[in-house]
mmCIF file of C-alpha atoms in Angstrom:
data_model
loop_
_atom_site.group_PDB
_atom_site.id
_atom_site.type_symbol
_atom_site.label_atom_id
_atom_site.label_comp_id
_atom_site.label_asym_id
_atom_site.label_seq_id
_atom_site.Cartn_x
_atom_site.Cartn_y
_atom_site.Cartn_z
ATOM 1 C CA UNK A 148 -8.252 -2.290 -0.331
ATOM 2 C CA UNK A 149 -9.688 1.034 -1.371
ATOM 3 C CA UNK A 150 -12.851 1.061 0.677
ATOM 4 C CA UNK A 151 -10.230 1.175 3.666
ATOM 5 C CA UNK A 152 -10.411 4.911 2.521
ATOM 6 C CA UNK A 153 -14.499 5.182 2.558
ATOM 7 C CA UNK A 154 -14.176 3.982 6.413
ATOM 8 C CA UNK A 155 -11.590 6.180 7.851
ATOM 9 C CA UNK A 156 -14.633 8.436 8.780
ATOM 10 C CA UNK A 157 -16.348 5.860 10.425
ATOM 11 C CA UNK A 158 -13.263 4.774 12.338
ATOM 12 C CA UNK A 159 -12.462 8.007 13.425
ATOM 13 C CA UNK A 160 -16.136 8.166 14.730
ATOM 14 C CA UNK A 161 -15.910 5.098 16.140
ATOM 15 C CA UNK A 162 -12.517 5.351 18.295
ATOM 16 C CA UNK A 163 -13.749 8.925 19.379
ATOM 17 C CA UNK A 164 -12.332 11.316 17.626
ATOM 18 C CA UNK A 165 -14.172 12.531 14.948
ATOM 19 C CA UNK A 166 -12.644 15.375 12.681
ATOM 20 C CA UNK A 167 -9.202 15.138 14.645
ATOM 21 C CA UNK A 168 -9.274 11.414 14.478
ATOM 22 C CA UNK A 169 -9.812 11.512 10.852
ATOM 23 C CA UNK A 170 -7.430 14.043 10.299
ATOM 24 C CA UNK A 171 -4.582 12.020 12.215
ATOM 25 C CA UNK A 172 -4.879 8.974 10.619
ATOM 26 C CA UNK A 173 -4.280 10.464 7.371
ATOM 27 C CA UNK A 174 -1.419 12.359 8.850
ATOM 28 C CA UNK A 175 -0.158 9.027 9.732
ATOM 29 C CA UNK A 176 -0.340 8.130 6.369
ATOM 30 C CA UNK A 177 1.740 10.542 5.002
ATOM 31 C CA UNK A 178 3.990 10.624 7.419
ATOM 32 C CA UNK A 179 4.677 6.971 7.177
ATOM 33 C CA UNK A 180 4.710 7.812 2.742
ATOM 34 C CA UNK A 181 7.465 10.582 3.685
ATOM 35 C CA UNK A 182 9.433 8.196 5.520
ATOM 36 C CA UNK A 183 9.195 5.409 3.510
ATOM 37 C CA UNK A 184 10.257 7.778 0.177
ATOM 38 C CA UNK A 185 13.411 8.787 2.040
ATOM 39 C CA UNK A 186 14.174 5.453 3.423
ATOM 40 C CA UNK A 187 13.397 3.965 -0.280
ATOM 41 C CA UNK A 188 15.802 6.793 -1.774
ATOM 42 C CA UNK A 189 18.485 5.980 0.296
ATOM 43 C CA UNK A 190 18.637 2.166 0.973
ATOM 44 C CA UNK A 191 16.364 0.100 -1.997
ATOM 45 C CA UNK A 192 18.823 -0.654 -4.680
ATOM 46 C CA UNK A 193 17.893 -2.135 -8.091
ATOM 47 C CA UNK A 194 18.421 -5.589 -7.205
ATOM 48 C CA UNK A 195 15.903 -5.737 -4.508
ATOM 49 C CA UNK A 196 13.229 -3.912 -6.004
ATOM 50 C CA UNK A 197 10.726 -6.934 -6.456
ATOM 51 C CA UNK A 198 11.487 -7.741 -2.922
ATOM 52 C CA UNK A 199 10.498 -4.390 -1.936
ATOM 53 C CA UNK A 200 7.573 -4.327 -3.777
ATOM 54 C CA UNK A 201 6.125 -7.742 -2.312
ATOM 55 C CA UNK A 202 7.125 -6.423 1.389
ATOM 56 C CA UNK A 203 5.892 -3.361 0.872
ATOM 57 C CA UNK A 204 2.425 -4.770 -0.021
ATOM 58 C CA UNK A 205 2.684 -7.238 2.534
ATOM 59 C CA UNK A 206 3.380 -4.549 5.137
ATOM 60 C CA UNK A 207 0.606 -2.610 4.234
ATOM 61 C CA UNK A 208 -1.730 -5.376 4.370
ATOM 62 C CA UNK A 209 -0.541 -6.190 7.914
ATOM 63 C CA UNK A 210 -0.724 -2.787 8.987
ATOM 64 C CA UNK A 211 -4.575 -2.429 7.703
ATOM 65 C CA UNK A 212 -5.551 -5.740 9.536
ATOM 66 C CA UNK A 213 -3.966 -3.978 12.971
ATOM 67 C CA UNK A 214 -5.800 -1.174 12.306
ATOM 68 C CA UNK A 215 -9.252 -3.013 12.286
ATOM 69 C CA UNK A 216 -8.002 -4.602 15.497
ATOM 70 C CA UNK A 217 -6.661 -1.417 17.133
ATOM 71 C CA UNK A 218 -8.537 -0.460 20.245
ATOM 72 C CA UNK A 219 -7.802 3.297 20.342
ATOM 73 C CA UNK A 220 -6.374 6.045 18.145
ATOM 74 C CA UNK A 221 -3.089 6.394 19.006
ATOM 75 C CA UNK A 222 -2.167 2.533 18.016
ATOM 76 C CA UNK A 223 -4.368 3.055 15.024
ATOM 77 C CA UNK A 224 -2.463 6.597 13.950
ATOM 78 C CA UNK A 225 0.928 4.872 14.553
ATOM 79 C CA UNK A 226 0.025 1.333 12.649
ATOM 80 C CA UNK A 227 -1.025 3.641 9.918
ATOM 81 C CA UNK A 228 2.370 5.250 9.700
ATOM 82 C CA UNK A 229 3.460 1.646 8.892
ATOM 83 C CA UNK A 230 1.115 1.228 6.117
ATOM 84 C CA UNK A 231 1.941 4.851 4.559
ATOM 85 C CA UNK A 232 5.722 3.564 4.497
ATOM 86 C CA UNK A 233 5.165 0.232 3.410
ATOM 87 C CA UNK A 234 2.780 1.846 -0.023
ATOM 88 C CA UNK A 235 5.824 4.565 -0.174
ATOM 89 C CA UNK A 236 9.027 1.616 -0.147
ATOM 90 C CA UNK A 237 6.400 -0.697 -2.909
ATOM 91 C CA UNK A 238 5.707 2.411 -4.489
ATOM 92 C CA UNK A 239 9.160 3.284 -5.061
ATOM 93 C CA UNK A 240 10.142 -0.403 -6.076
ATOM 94 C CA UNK A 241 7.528 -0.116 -8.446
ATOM 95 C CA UNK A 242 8.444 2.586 -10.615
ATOM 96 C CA UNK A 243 11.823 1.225 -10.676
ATOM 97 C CA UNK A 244 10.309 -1.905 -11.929
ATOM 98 C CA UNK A 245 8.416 -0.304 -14.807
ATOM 99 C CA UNK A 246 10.968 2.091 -15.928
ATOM 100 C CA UNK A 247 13.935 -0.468 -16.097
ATOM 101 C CA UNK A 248 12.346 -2.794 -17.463
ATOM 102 C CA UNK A 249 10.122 -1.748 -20.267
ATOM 103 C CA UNK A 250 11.446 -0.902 -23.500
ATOM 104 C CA UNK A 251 11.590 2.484 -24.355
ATOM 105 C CA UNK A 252 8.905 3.042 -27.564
ATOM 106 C CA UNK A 253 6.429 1.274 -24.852
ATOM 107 C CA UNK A 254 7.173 2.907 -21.659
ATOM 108 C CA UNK A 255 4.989 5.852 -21.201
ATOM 109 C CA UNK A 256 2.441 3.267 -22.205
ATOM 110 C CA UNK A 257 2.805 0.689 -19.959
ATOM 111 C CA UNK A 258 3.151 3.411 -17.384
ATOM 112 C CA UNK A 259 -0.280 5.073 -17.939
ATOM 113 C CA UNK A 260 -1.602 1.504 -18.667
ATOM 114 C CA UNK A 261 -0.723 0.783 -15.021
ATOM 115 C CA UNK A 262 -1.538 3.882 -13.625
ATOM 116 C CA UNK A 263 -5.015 3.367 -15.287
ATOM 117 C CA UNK A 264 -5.454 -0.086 -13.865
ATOM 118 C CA UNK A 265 -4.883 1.199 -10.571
ATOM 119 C CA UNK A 266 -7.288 4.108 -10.385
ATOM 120 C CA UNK A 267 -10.055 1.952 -12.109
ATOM 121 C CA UNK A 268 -9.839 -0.384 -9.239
ATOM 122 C CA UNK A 269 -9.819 2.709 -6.919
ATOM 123 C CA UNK A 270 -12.898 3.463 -8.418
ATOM 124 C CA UNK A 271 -14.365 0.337 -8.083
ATOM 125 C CA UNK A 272 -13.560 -0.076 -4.158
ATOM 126 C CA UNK A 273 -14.826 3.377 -3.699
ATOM 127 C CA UNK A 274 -18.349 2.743 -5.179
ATOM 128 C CA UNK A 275 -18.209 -0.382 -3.025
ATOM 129 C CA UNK A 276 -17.051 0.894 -0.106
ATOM 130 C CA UNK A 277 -19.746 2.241 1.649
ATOM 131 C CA UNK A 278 -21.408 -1.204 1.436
ATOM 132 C CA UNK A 279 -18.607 -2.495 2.511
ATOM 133 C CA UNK A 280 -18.482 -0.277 5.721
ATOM 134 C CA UNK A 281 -22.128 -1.542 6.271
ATOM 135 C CA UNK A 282 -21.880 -4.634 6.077
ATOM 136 C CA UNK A 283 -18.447 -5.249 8.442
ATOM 137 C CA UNK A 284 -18.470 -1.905 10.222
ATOM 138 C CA UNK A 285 -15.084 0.023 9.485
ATOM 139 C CA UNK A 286 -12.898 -2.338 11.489
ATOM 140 C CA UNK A 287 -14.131 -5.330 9.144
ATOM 141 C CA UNK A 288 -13.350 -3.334 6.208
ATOM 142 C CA UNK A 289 -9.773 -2.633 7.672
ATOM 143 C CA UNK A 290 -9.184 -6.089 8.425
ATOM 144 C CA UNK A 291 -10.700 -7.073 4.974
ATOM 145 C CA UNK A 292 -8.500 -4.522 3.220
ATOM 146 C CA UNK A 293 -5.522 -5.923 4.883
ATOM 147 C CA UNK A 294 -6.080 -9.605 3.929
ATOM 148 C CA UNK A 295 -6.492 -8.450 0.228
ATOM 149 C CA UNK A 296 -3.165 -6.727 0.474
ATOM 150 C CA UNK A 297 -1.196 -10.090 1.970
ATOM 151 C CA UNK A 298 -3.234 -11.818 -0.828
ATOM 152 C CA UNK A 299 -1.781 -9.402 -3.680
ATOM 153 C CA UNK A 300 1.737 -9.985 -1.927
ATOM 154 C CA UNK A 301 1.272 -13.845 -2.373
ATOM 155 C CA UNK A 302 0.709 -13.228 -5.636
ATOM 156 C CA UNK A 303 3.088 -10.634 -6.530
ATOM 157 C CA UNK A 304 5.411 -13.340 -5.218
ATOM 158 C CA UNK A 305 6.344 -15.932 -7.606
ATOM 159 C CA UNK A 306 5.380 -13.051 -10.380
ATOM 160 C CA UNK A 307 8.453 -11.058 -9.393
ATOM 161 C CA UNK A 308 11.347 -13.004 -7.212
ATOM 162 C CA UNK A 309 12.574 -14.595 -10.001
ATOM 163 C CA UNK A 310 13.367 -11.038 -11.930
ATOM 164 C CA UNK A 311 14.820 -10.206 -8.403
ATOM 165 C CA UNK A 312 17.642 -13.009 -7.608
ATOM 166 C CA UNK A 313 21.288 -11.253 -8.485
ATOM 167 C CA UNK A 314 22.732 -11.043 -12.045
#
């Protein structure tokens, strides 16, 4: 869902607001990261992490697919708070994942390995994206982005609940 990030320009552009508009939405995305770090700190416990971690994707996907739908900026800024807390909560669950369940001599590893895995796909959306943008306009891509994400949750689903029911 990277090329969501090569059309927040054209979004912006296209609900009117330019610079600002730009600016916002990724304020919105922060703000939604912040919140879902605190709310992650203080409520996910180790149990639940895989559940996070599939909700949190699945939120985010959601959230993308209103944005592509959202008819002006203030719906769009606000649905993208959603998605910056659902990445933050997954995010969190995440590293919990990794580090509590990956032998110690392999860790750091596995951790870069994953970290590397992400970014090349990053990469790979990016020099896509503007293509992408093209070809659906920056809603499409949105809307696009966020089906990918509910797809990764589906996936991410029978991959992780079982390491999630209670011991």
């Amino acid at each position: 869902a990277g090329f969501t990030l090569v059309a927040e320009v054209a979004l912006a552009e296209e609900l009117g607001a330019g610079a600002i508009g730009y600016g916002l939405l990724n304020a919105g995305w922060g703000g939604g990261a912040a919140l879902g770090s605190f709310l992650a700190q203080r409520h996910l416990r180790q149990r639940y992490e895989a559940r996070a971690l599939i909700w949190g994707v699945a939120l985010v996907g959601v959230c993308l697919g209103l944005i592509g739908v959202a008819p002006w900026l203030p719906l769009a800024v606000g649905v993208m708070v959603g998605a910056g807390t659902g990445e933050c909560i997954g995010g969190v669950a995440e590293q919990g994942i990794l580090q509590r369940r990956t032998p110690d001599h392999v860790r750091s590893r596995v951790i870069g390995a994953s970290e590397s895995a992400i970014l090349i796909a990053l990469a790979i959306s990016f020099a896509f994206g503007g293509e992408v943008v093209d070809a659906l306009g920056p809603r499409g891509a949105y809307f696009v982005g966020g089906l990918s994400c509910l797809a990764a949750a589906l996936v991410l689903d029978p991959a992780l609940l079982i390491a999630d029911e209670p011991t």
